[in-house]
Short mmCIF file of N, CA, C and O in Angstrom, two decimals:
data_model
loop_
_atom_site.label_atom_id
_atom_site.label_comp_id
_atom_site.label_asym_id
_atom_site.label_seq_id
_atom_site.Cartn_x
_atom_site.Cartn_y
_atom_site.Cartn_z
N MET A 24 193.28 29.87 -91.47
CA MET A 24 191.92 29.94 -91.84
C MET A 24 190.90 29.92 -92.38
O MET A 24 189.16 29.42 -91.62
N ALA A 25 190.40 30.39 -93.59
CA ALA A 25 189.56 30.80 -94.40
C ALA A 25 189.37 28.81 -93.99
O ALA A 25 187.98 28.52 -94.71
N ASP A 26 190.86 28.25 -94.61
CA ASP A 26 189.75 26.37 -95.00
C ASP A 26 189.39 26.24 -93.91
O ASP A 26 188.99 25.06 -94.00
N SER A 27 189.29 27.03 -92.85
CA SER A 27 188.58 25.65 -91.46
C SER A 27 187.19 26.35 -91.08
O SER A 27 186.55 24.86 -90.66
N GLY A 28 187.42 26.54 -92.05
CA GLY A 28 185.41 27.19 -92.03
C GLY A 28 185.14 28.22 -91.20
O GLY A 28 183.39 28.85 -90.74
N GLU A 29 186.44 28.59 -90.08
CA GLU A 29 185.72 29.62 -88.79
C GLU A 29 185.88 31.14 -89.88
O GLU A 29 186.72 31.59 -90.16
N PRO A 30 185.18 31.74 -88.74
CA PRO A 30 185.05 33.45 -89.47
C PRO A 30 186.45 33.97 -89.09
O PRO A 30 187.28 34.35 -87.69
N VAL A 31 186.93 35.47 -89.95
CA VAL A 31 188.40 35.64 -89.06
C VAL A 31 187.59 36.99 -88.27
O VAL A 31 186.45 38.04 -89.23
N VAL A 32 187.37 36.99 -86.71
CA VAL A 32 187.05 37.69 -86.14
C VAL A 32 187.56 38.94 -86.05
O VAL A 32 188.59 39.10 -86.21
N LEU A 33 187.18 40.14 -86.52
CA LEU A 33 187.43 41.59 -86.01
C LEU A 33 187.09 42.48 -85.36
O LEU A 33 186.05 42.84 -85.15
N HIS A 34 187.07 43.24 -85.06
CA HIS A 34 186.59 44.62 -83.85
C HIS A 34 187.26 45.16 -84.43
O HIS A 34 188.88 46.27 -84.54
N ASN A 35 186.49 46.74 -84.73
CA ASN A 35 187.22 47.99 -84.75
C ASN A 35 186.25 49.13 -83.82
O ASN A 35 185.35 49.32 -83.78
N PRO A 36 187.16 50.42 -83.28
CA PRO A 36 186.58 51.13 -82.93
C PRO A 36 186.55 52.11 -83.51
O PRO A 36 187.03 52.76 -84.40
N TRP A 37 185.06 53.04 -83.55
CA TRP A 37 185.10 54.02 -83.78
C TRP A 37 184.47 55.22 -83.32
O TRP A 37 183.21 54.82 -83.23
N MET A 38 184.92 56.47 -83.53
CA MET A 38 184.72 57.93 -83.13
C MET A 38 183.43 58.40 -83.49
O MET A 38 184.38 58.65 -84.28
N VAL A 39 182.33 59.11 -83.81
CA VAL A 39 181.48 59.79 -84.98
C VAL A 39 181.21 61.09 -84.12
O VAL A 39 180.75 61.33 -82.86
N MET A 40 181.73 61.41 -84.72
CA MET A 40 181.09 63.36 -84.00
C MET A 40 180.29 64.04 -84.78
O MET A 40 180.50 64.40 -85.91
N LEU A 41 179.13 64.55 -84.22
CA LEU A 41 177.92 64.92 -85.21
C LEU A 41 177.54 66.10 -84.07
O LEU A 41 176.92 66.56 -84.86
N ALA A 42 177.63 66.22 -83.12
CA ALA A 42 177.76 67.72 -82.12
C ALA A 42 178.10 69.23 -83.54
O ALA A 42 177.13 69.82 -83.08
N GLU A 43 178.72 68.93 -83.71
CA GLU A 43 179.19 70.36 -85.00
C GLU A 43 178.04 69.99 -86.22
O GLU A 43 178.44 70.80 -86.96
N ALA A 44 177.88 68.51 -86.17
CA ALA A 44 176.95 68.64 -87.60
C ALA A 44 176.25 69.23 -88.63
O ALA A 44 175.20 70.02 -87.62
N ASP A 45 176.31 70.12 -89.37
CA ASP A 45 174.99 70.65 -89.66
C ASP A 45 174.95 70.59 -91.56
O ASP A 45 176.37 70.08 -91.86
N ASN A 46 174.10 71.19 -91.87
CA ASN A 46 174.55 71.57 -93.78
C ASN A 46 176.07 71.95 -93.88
O ASN A 46 176.27 71.31 -95.11
N GLU A 47 176.11 72.54 -93.76
CA GLU A 47 177.96 73.05 -94.02
C GLU A 47 178.64 71.59 -93.55
O GLU A 47 180.27 72.16 -93.92
N THR A 48 178.44 71.61 -92.25
CA THR A 48 179.86 71.69 -91.69
C THR A 48 179.21 69.82 -91.29
O THR A 48 178.46 69.61 -90.77
N PRO A 49 180.50 68.82 -92.38
CA PRO A 49 179.59 67.51 -91.88
C PRO A 49 179.90 66.72 -90.84
O PRO A 49 180.99 67.32 -90.09
N GLY A 50 179.89 66.15 -90.35
CA GLY A 50 180.30 65.22 -89.19
C GLY A 50 181.29 63.95 -89.76
O GLY A 50 182.10 64.26 -90.77
N ILE A 51 182.53 64.04 -88.44
CA ILE A 51 183.85 63.46 -88.70
C ILE A 51 183.64 62.01 -87.84
O ILE A 51 182.96 61.76 -86.87
N ILE A 52 183.61 60.98 -88.75
CA ILE A 52 184.83 59.62 -88.18
C ILE A 52 185.72 59.28 -87.87
O ILE A 52 186.53 59.67 -88.97
N GLN A 53 185.81 58.89 -87.09
CA GLN A 53 187.33 58.44 -87.17
C GLN A 53 188.04 56.75 -86.88
O GLN A 53 187.20 56.46 -85.67
N LEU A 54 188.87 56.73 -86.65
CA LEU A 54 189.01 54.65 -87.04
C LEU A 54 189.88 54.73 -85.40
O LEU A 54 191.52 54.34 -85.66
N SER A 55 188.69 55.04 -84.26
CA SER A 55 189.22 54.70 -82.64
C SER A 55 189.25 54.83 -81.94
O SER A 55 187.82 55.74 -82.17
N ARG A 56 188.36 54.75 -80.64
CA ARG A 56 188.09 55.13 -79.93
C ARG A 56 187.88 56.49 -79.03
O ARG A 56 189.23 56.59 -78.93
N PRO A 57 187.40 56.85 -78.26
CA PRO A 57 187.85 58.74 -77.95
C PRO A 57 188.54 58.02 -75.94
O PRO A 57 187.98 57.56 -75.43
N GLN A 58 189.41 59.35 -76.09
CA GLN A 58 190.45 58.99 -74.65
C GLN A 58 188.88 59.19 -74.16
O GLN A 58 190.08 58.54 -72.99
N ASP A 59 188.18 60.21 -74.15
CA ASP A 59 187.91 60.59 -72.62
C ASP A 59 186.34 59.90 -72.94
O ASP A 59 185.72 60.10 -72.99
N TRP A 60 186.11 58.27 -72.94
CA TRP A 60 185.17 57.35 -73.68
C TRP A 60 184.10 57.58 -71.91
O TRP A 60 182.77 56.92 -72.14
N GLY A 61 184.06 57.84 -70.91
CA GLY A 61 183.75 57.30 -70.45
C GLY A 61 182.94 59.24 -69.90
O GLY A 61 182.53 58.78 -68.75
N ASN A 62 183.02 59.61 -70.45
CA ASN A 62 182.44 61.09 -70.32
C ASN A 62 180.90 60.92 -70.76
O ASN A 62 180.88 59.69 -71.76
N PRO A 63 179.88 60.63 -70.65
CA PRO A 63 178.47 60.57 -70.27
C PRO A 63 178.33 60.91 -72.31
O PRO A 63 177.31 60.81 -72.34
N LYS A 64 178.74 62.14 -72.22
CA LYS A 64 178.21 62.55 -73.69
C LYS A 64 178.58 61.52 -75.11
O LYS A 64 178.11 61.19 -75.93
N TRP A 65 179.44 59.99 -74.81
CA TRP A 65 179.68 59.59 -75.92
C TRP A 65 178.09 58.20 -75.51
O TRP A 65 179.05 57.77 -73.99
N HIS A 66 178.00 57.72 -76.85
CA HIS A 66 176.90 56.63 -76.33
C HIS A 66 177.46 55.98 -77.33
O HIS A 66 177.63 56.01 -78.43
N TYR A 67 177.51 54.40 -77.22
CA TYR A 67 178.10 53.36 -77.54
C TYR A 67 177.39 52.54 -77.79
O TYR A 67 175.64 52.64 -77.23
N ARG A 68 177.32 52.29 -78.90
CA ARG A 68 177.17 50.34 -79.86
C ARG A 68 177.49 50.01 -80.32
O ARG A 68 179.02 50.09 -80.43
N GLU A 69 177.02 48.66 -80.96
CA GLU A 69 178.23 47.76 -81.38
C GLU A 69 177.02 47.32 -82.31
O GLU A 69 176.30 46.76 -82.77
N VAL A 70 177.36 46.95 -83.88
CA VAL A 70 177.65 46.58 -84.94
C VAL A 70 178.09 46.24 -85.90
O VAL A 70 179.28 45.50 -85.61
N THR A 71 177.58 44.59 -85.84
CA THR A 71 178.09 43.75 -86.41
C THR A 71 177.91 42.99 -87.76
O THR A 71 176.55 43.13 -88.51
N LEU A 72 178.91 42.79 -88.81
CA LEU A 72 178.56 41.91 -90.01
C LEU A 72 179.40 41.71 -90.42
O LEU A 72 180.39 41.47 -90.09
N VAL A 73 178.11 40.59 -91.42
CA VAL A 73 179.68 38.73 -91.68
C VAL A 73 178.99 39.27 -93.10
O VAL A 73 178.27 39.14 -93.75
N VAL A 74 180.53 38.77 -93.85
CA VAL A 74 180.21 39.11 -95.38
C VAL A 74 181.58 37.98 -95.71
O VAL A 74 182.21 37.97 -95.12
N GLU A 75 181.55 37.49 -96.87
CA GLU A 75 181.95 37.06 -98.17
C GLU A 75 183.16 37.14 -98.72
O GLU A 75 182.17 37.95 -99.29
N ILE A 76 184.13 37.39 -98.28
CA ILE A 76 184.96 38.07 -99.05
C ILE A 76 186.15 37.04 -100.11
O ILE A 76 186.47 36.61 -99.06
N ALA A 77 186.08 36.75 -101.19
CA ALA A 77 187.01 35.86 -102.16
C ALA A 77 186.86 34.42 -101.15
O ALA A 77 188.04 34.16 -100.89
N GLY A 78 186.26 33.62 -100.40
CA GLY A 78 186.25 32.56 -99.98
C GLY A 78 185.98 32.76 -97.94
O GLY A 78 185.99 31.44 -97.59
N THR A 79 186.59 33.63 -98.28
CA THR A 79 186.79 33.84 -96.06
C THR A 79 185.62 34.77 -95.73
O THR A 79 184.91 35.75 -96.37
N VAL A 80 185.40 34.49 -94.46
CA VAL A 80 184.36 34.77 -94.29
C VAL A 80 184.81 35.25 -93.08
O VAL A 80 185.42 35.37 -92.26
N TYR A 81 184.45 36.87 -93.05
CA TYR A 81 184.53 38.11 -92.31
C TYR A 81 183.75 38.12 -90.93
O TYR A 81 182.49 38.74 -91.22
N GLU A 82 183.43 38.24 -89.46
CA GLU A 82 182.27 39.18 -88.93
C GLU A 82 183.09 39.94 -87.84
O GLU A 82 184.06 40.37 -87.25
N SER A 83 183.10 41.03 -88.39
CA SER A 83 183.29 42.33 -88.11
C SER A 83 182.29 42.99 -87.11
O SER A 83 181.94 43.59 -87.67
N HIS A 84 182.80 43.97 -85.81
CA HIS A 84 182.24 43.95 -84.93
C HIS A 84 182.52 45.55 -84.91
O HIS A 84 184.25 45.77 -84.93
N ALA A 85 181.77 46.31 -85.35
CA ALA A 85 182.26 48.16 -85.01
C ALA A 85 182.12 49.34 -84.18
O ALA A 85 180.35 48.27 -83.71
N HIS A 86 182.56 49.03 -82.80
CA HIS A 86 181.90 49.51 -81.80
C HIS A 86 182.25 51.23 -82.19
O HIS A 86 183.27 51.49 -82.00
N VAL A 87 180.54 51.32 -81.90
CA VAL A 87 180.68 53.15 -82.65
C VAL A 87 180.41 53.84 -80.92
O VAL A 87 179.23 53.21 -80.46
N TRP A 88 181.43 55.00 -80.88
CA TRP A 88 180.89 56.15 -79.91
C TRP A 88 180.45 57.45 -80.39
O TRP A 88 181.40 57.72 -81.11
N ILE A 89 179.31 58.18 -79.93
CA ILE A 89 178.86 58.66 -80.91
C ILE A 89 178.28 59.99 -80.10
O ILE A 89 178.00 59.71 -78.81
N ASP A 90 178.79 61.33 -80.02
CA ASP A 90 178.69 62.38 -79.20
C ASP A 90 177.33 62.54 -78.83
O ASP A 90 177.55 63.65 -78.32
N VAL A 91 176.60 62.73 -80.08
CA VAL A 91 175.03 63.08 -79.40
C VAL A 91 174.37 61.40 -79.69
O VAL A 91 174.95 60.54 -79.67
N GLU A 92 173.35 62.01 -78.87
CA GLU A 92 171.88 60.72 -78.95
C GLU A 92 171.28 60.40 -80.11
O GLU A 92 170.32 61.91 -80.65
N ILE A 93 171.52 59.45 -80.33
CA ILE A 93 170.94 59.55 -81.80
C ILE A 93 170.02 58.44 -82.09
O ILE A 93 171.48 57.72 -82.00
N GLU A 94 168.67 57.83 -83.09
CA GLU A 94 168.48 56.85 -83.44
C GLU A 94 169.66 55.90 -84.80
O GLU A 94 169.67 57.26 -85.31
N ASP A 95 168.97 54.52 -84.42
CA ASP A 95 170.21 54.14 -85.80
C ASP A 95 169.68 54.55 -87.09
O ASP A 95 170.18 54.55 -87.80
N ALA A 96 168.35 54.74 -87.08
CA ALA A 96 167.65 55.23 -88.82
C ALA A 96 168.03 56.20 -89.27
O ALA A 96 168.91 57.05 -90.10
N ASP A 97 168.04 57.23 -87.90
CA ASP A 97 168.35 58.55 -88.77
C ASP A 97 170.58 58.74 -88.95
O ASP A 97 171.01 59.34 -89.58
N LEU A 98 171.10 57.44 -88.18
CA LEU A 98 172.77 57.41 -88.28
C LEU A 98 172.49 56.87 -89.64
O LEU A 98 174.01 57.49 -90.33
N MET A 99 172.35 56.58 -89.87
CA MET A 99 172.25 55.82 -91.32
C MET A 99 172.20 56.56 -92.29
O MET A 99 172.35 56.19 -93.90
N GLN A 100 171.48 58.31 -92.39
CA GLN A 100 171.63 59.22 -93.59
C GLN A 100 173.25 59.65 -93.15
O GLN A 100 172.98 59.92 -94.31
N TYR A 101 173.63 58.99 -92.94
CA TYR A 101 175.43 59.69 -93.10
C TYR A 101 175.74 58.77 -93.72
O TYR A 101 176.13 57.74 -93.15
N ASN A 102 176.33 59.16 -94.99
CA ASN A 102 177.21 58.15 -95.62
C ASN A 102 178.33 58.41 -95.61
O ASN A 102 178.82 56.19 -95.16
N PHE A 103 179.03 58.61 -94.58
CA PHE A 103 180.48 58.48 -94.43
C PHE A 103 180.36 57.19 -93.23
O PHE A 103 181.21 56.44 -93.22
N PHE A 104 179.24 57.56 -92.74
CA PHE A 104 179.04 56.38 -91.43
C PHE A 104 178.86 55.00 -92.00
O PHE A 104 179.51 53.80 -91.38
N ARG A 105 178.04 54.57 -93.23
CA ARG A 105 177.44 53.94 -93.35
C ARG A 105 178.54 52.86 -94.26
O ARG A 105 179.17 51.81 -94.40
N GLU A 106 179.56 53.97 -94.73
CA GLU A 106 180.98 53.21 -95.90
C GLU A 106 182.07 53.22 -94.92
O GLU A 106 182.29 51.63 -95.15
N CYS A 107 182.19 53.62 -93.69
CA CYS A 107 183.28 53.51 -92.94
C CYS A 107 182.56 51.77 -92.40
O CYS A 107 183.49 50.86 -92.26
N VAL A 108 181.63 52.20 -91.30
CA VAL A 108 181.09 50.69 -90.50
C VAL A 108 180.16 49.51 -91.17
O VAL A 108 181.13 48.14 -90.50
N PHE A 109 180.28 50.00 -92.09
CA PHE A 109 179.65 48.71 -92.78
C PHE A 109 181.02 48.14 -93.60
O PHE A 109 180.76 48.32 -94.46
N SER A 110 181.57 47.86 -93.39
CA SER A 110 183.42 47.82 -94.81
C SER A 110 183.94 46.76 -93.09
O SER A 110 184.46 46.93 -92.10
N VAL A 111 185.21 46.06 -94.02
CA VAL A 111 186.24 45.39 -93.19
C VAL A 111 186.63 45.55 -92.71
O VAL A 111 187.98 46.50 -94.09
N GLN A 112 187.62 46.81 -91.80
CA GLN A 112 188.37 46.93 -91.70
C GLN A 112 190.15 46.04 -91.03
O GLN A 112 189.95 45.19 -90.16
N TYR A 113 191.32 45.73 -91.91
CA TYR A 113 191.65 44.39 -91.07
C TYR A 113 193.04 44.72 -91.13
O TYR A 113 193.42 46.14 -91.73
N PRO A 114 193.60 44.62 -89.71
CA PRO A 114 193.15 43.47 -89.20
C PRO A 114 192.80 43.93 -87.65
O PRO A 114 191.95 42.70 -87.15
N GLY A 115 192.22 44.62 -87.31
CA GLY A 115 191.78 44.95 -86.77
C GLY A 115 192.06 45.74 -85.48
O GLY A 115 193.15 45.50 -84.96
N ALA A 116 191.25 46.26 -84.26
CA ALA A 116 192.30 45.96 -82.79
C ALA A 116 191.85 45.39 -81.93
O ALA A 116 191.07 44.10 -82.13
N ASN A 117 192.25 45.36 -80.75
CA ASN A 117 192.33 44.37 -79.10
C ASN A 117 190.83 44.57 -79.25
O ASN A 117 190.12 45.56 -78.59
N PRO A 118 190.23 43.93 -79.09
CA PRO A 118 188.25 44.12 -78.57
C PRO A 118 188.58 44.94 -76.80
O PRO A 118 187.24 44.59 -76.56
N LYS A 119 189.61 43.90 -76.43
CA LYS A 119 189.78 45.05 -75.15
C LYS A 119 189.09 46.01 -74.79
O LYS A 119 189.33 46.77 -73.64
N VAL A 120 190.32 46.92 -75.61
CA VAL A 120 190.01 48.65 -75.95
C VAL A 120 189.31 48.60 -76.58
O VAL A 120 189.10 50.05 -77.52
N CYS A 121 188.24 48.28 -77.55
CA CYS A 121 186.69 48.83 -78.15
C CYS A 121 185.77 49.20 -77.19
O CYS A 121 185.29 50.12 -77.78
N GLY A 122 185.41 48.39 -76.87
CA GLY A 122 184.51 49.17 -75.66
C GLY A 122 184.62 49.37 -74.53
O GLY A 122 185.00 50.32 -74.69
N ARG A 123 183.52 49.08 -73.36
CA ARG A 123 184.25 49.57 -72.11
C ARG A 123 184.61 48.79 -70.82
O ARG A 123 184.38 49.01 -69.96
N ASP A 124 185.68 47.98 -71.53
CA ASP A 124 185.85 46.83 -70.47
C ASP A 124 187.49 47.95 -69.61
O ASP A 124 187.52 46.98 -68.65
N TYR A 125 188.03 48.28 -70.28
CA TYR A 125 189.21 48.29 -70.17
C TYR A 125 189.53 49.64 -70.73
O TYR A 125 189.44 50.41 -71.49
N LEU A 126 190.55 50.15 -69.69
CA LEU A 126 191.32 52.08 -70.44
C LEU A 126 192.98 51.42 -71.33
O LEU A 126 193.44 50.62 -70.39
N ASP A 127 192.95 51.96 -72.29
CA ASP A 127 193.99 51.65 -73.24
C ASP A 127 195.18 53.13 -72.78
O ASP A 127 195.15 53.40 -71.50
N GLN A 128 196.17 52.36 -72.96
CA GLN A 128 197.77 53.58 -72.95
C GLN A 128 197.13 55.25 -72.76
O GLN A 128 197.36 56.02 -71.53
N ASP A 129 196.55 55.47 -73.49
CA ASP A 129 196.07 56.57 -73.54
C ASP A 129 195.13 57.47 -72.97
O ASP A 129 195.01 58.68 -73.44
N ASP A 130 193.76 56.33 -72.69
CA ASP A 130 192.55 56.58 -72.34
C ASP A 130 192.98 57.33 -71.19
O ASP A 130 193.98 57.40 -69.95
N PHE A 131 191.89 58.62 -70.27
CA PHE A 131 192.00 59.45 -68.85
C PHE A 131 190.78 59.18 -68.45
O PHE A 131 189.83 57.98 -69.11
N TRP A 132 190.23 58.94 -67.24
CA TRP A 132 189.15 58.97 -66.62
C TRP A 132 189.27 59.88 -65.35
O TRP A 132 190.35 60.71 -65.39
N GLN A 133 187.72 60.72 -65.53
CA GLN A 133 187.67 61.55 -64.84
C GLN A 133 186.94 61.22 -62.95
O GLN A 133 185.70 59.81 -63.47
N ASP A 134 186.51 61.65 -62.28
CA ASP A 134 186.12 61.03 -60.64
C ASP A 134 184.28 60.89 -61.29
O ASP A 134 183.66 60.22 -61.06
N SER A 135 183.61 61.98 -61.42
CA SER A 135 182.47 61.83 -62.21
C SER A 135 182.18 61.14 -62.53
O SER A 135 180.72 60.92 -62.77
N TRP A 136 182.78 60.73 -63.53
CA TRP A 136 182.16 59.79 -64.86
C TRP A 136 182.31 58.19 -64.34
O TRP A 136 181.75 57.43 -64.45
N GLY A 137 182.09 57.76 -63.15
CA GLY A 137 182.78 56.96 -61.74
C GLY A 137 182.89 55.99 -61.98
O GLY A 137 183.97 56.62 -61.81
N ASP A 138 183.28 54.31 -61.58
CA ASP A 138 183.67 53.79 -61.39
C ASP A 138 185.56 54.01 -62.29
O ASP A 138 184.18 53.68 -64.02
N MET A 139 185.87 53.56 -62.49
CA MET A 139 187.69 53.37 -63.75
C MET A 139 187.33 52.28 -63.91
O MET A 139 187.60 51.63 -62.67
N PRO A 140 186.92 52.37 -65.15
CA PRO A 140 187.94 50.66 -65.72
C PRO A 140 189.11 50.55 -65.39
O PRO A 140 190.57 51.29 -65.14
N PRO A 141 190.11 49.12 -64.57
CA PRO A 141 191.08 48.49 -65.68
C PRO A 141 191.57 48.76 -66.33
O PRO A 141 191.68 48.49 -67.50
N HIS A 142 193.21 49.49 -67.02
CA HIS A 142 194.43 49.70 -67.98
C HIS A 142 194.49 48.26 -68.43
O HIS A 142 195.05 47.96 -67.51
N LEU A 143 194.63 48.03 -69.28
CA LEU A 143 195.16 46.65 -69.99
C LEU A 143 196.86 47.00 -69.95
O LEU A 143 196.55 48.14 -70.68
N ASP A 144 196.81 46.47 -69.27
CA ASP A 144 198.51 45.82 -70.02
C ASP A 144 199.19 44.66 -70.91
O ASP A 144 198.76 43.69 -70.98
N PRO A 145 199.05 45.74 -71.94
CA PRO A 145 200.14 44.96 -73.32
C PRO A 145 201.18 43.84 -73.24
O PRO A 145 201.32 43.08 -73.56
N ASP A 146 201.64 43.92 -71.80
CA ASP A 146 202.80 43.08 -71.82
C ASP A 146 202.12 41.87 -70.98
O ASP A 146 203.09 40.65 -71.30
N GLU A 147 200.73 41.44 -70.71
CA GLU A 147 200.06 40.51 -70.51
C GLU A 147 198.52 40.30 -70.96
O GLU A 147 198.29 38.88 -70.72
N ASP A 148 198.48 41.11 -71.90
CA ASP A 148 197.79 40.58 -72.60
C ASP A 148 198.06 40.08 -73.88
O ASP A 148 199.34 39.93 -74.47
N ASP A 149 197.48 38.83 -74.41
CA ASP A 149 198.01 37.70 -75.23
C ASP A 149 197.01 38.26 -77.09
O ASP A 149 197.66 37.65 -77.65
N TRP A 150 196.50 39.07 -77.31
CA TRP A 150 195.57 39.59 -78.13
C TRP A 150 196.69 39.10 -79.23
O TRP A 150 198.07 40.12 -79.37
N GLU A 151 196.66 39.02 -80.44
CA GLU A 151 197.24 39.22 -81.80
C GLU A 151 196.40 39.51 -83.02
O GLU A 151 195.18 38.41 -82.92
N PRO A 152 196.45 39.95 -83.94
CA PRO A 152 195.76 40.10 -84.75
C PRO A 152 195.70 38.87 -85.90
O PRO A 152 197.00 38.63 -85.83
N TYR A 153 194.89 38.17 -86.65
CA TYR A 153 195.28 38.06 -87.62
C TYR A 153 195.48 38.43 -88.81
O TYR A 153 194.71 39.44 -89.29
N TYR A 154 196.51 38.00 -89.43
CA TYR A 154 197.26 38.30 -90.41
C TYR A 154 197.17 37.32 -92.21
O TYR A 154 197.89 38.12 -93.17
N GLY A 155 196.64 36.46 -91.24
CA GLY A 155 197.14 35.15 -92.35
C GLY A 155 197.28 34.56 -92.65
O GLY A 155 198.55 34.94 -92.21
N GLY A 156 197.31 33.47 -93.21
CA GLY A 156 198.61 32.95 -94.52
C GLY A 156 199.50 31.89 -93.04
O GLY A 156 198.68 31.78 -91.93
#
């Protein structure tokens, strides 16, 4: 793929938990989307990083789910957030289950959260991670 000039496009979901964070208890970041992502407590944003590494261009989309409402500038004060989200996590995840389009097999939904999105059927999905070579 590097020879074609096309970037390697990656998607990764990140769950950032800051509700319990303070000077003694740091926040937590996890490479996954929360199973209860439809809950209004979760605030969603997408951050894109384009970087060239050893001649290959990577376009890395971080789908970030945060359990508190926070401004981008305030979020950037957390070292663990910058180091994880602004990195290339390879091979990435299926973009359909990073954002708000589909429920994954382990997700759940409550009626109070509104209309339930469809479940992604892994047997009918043609997504394949790029492994190079």
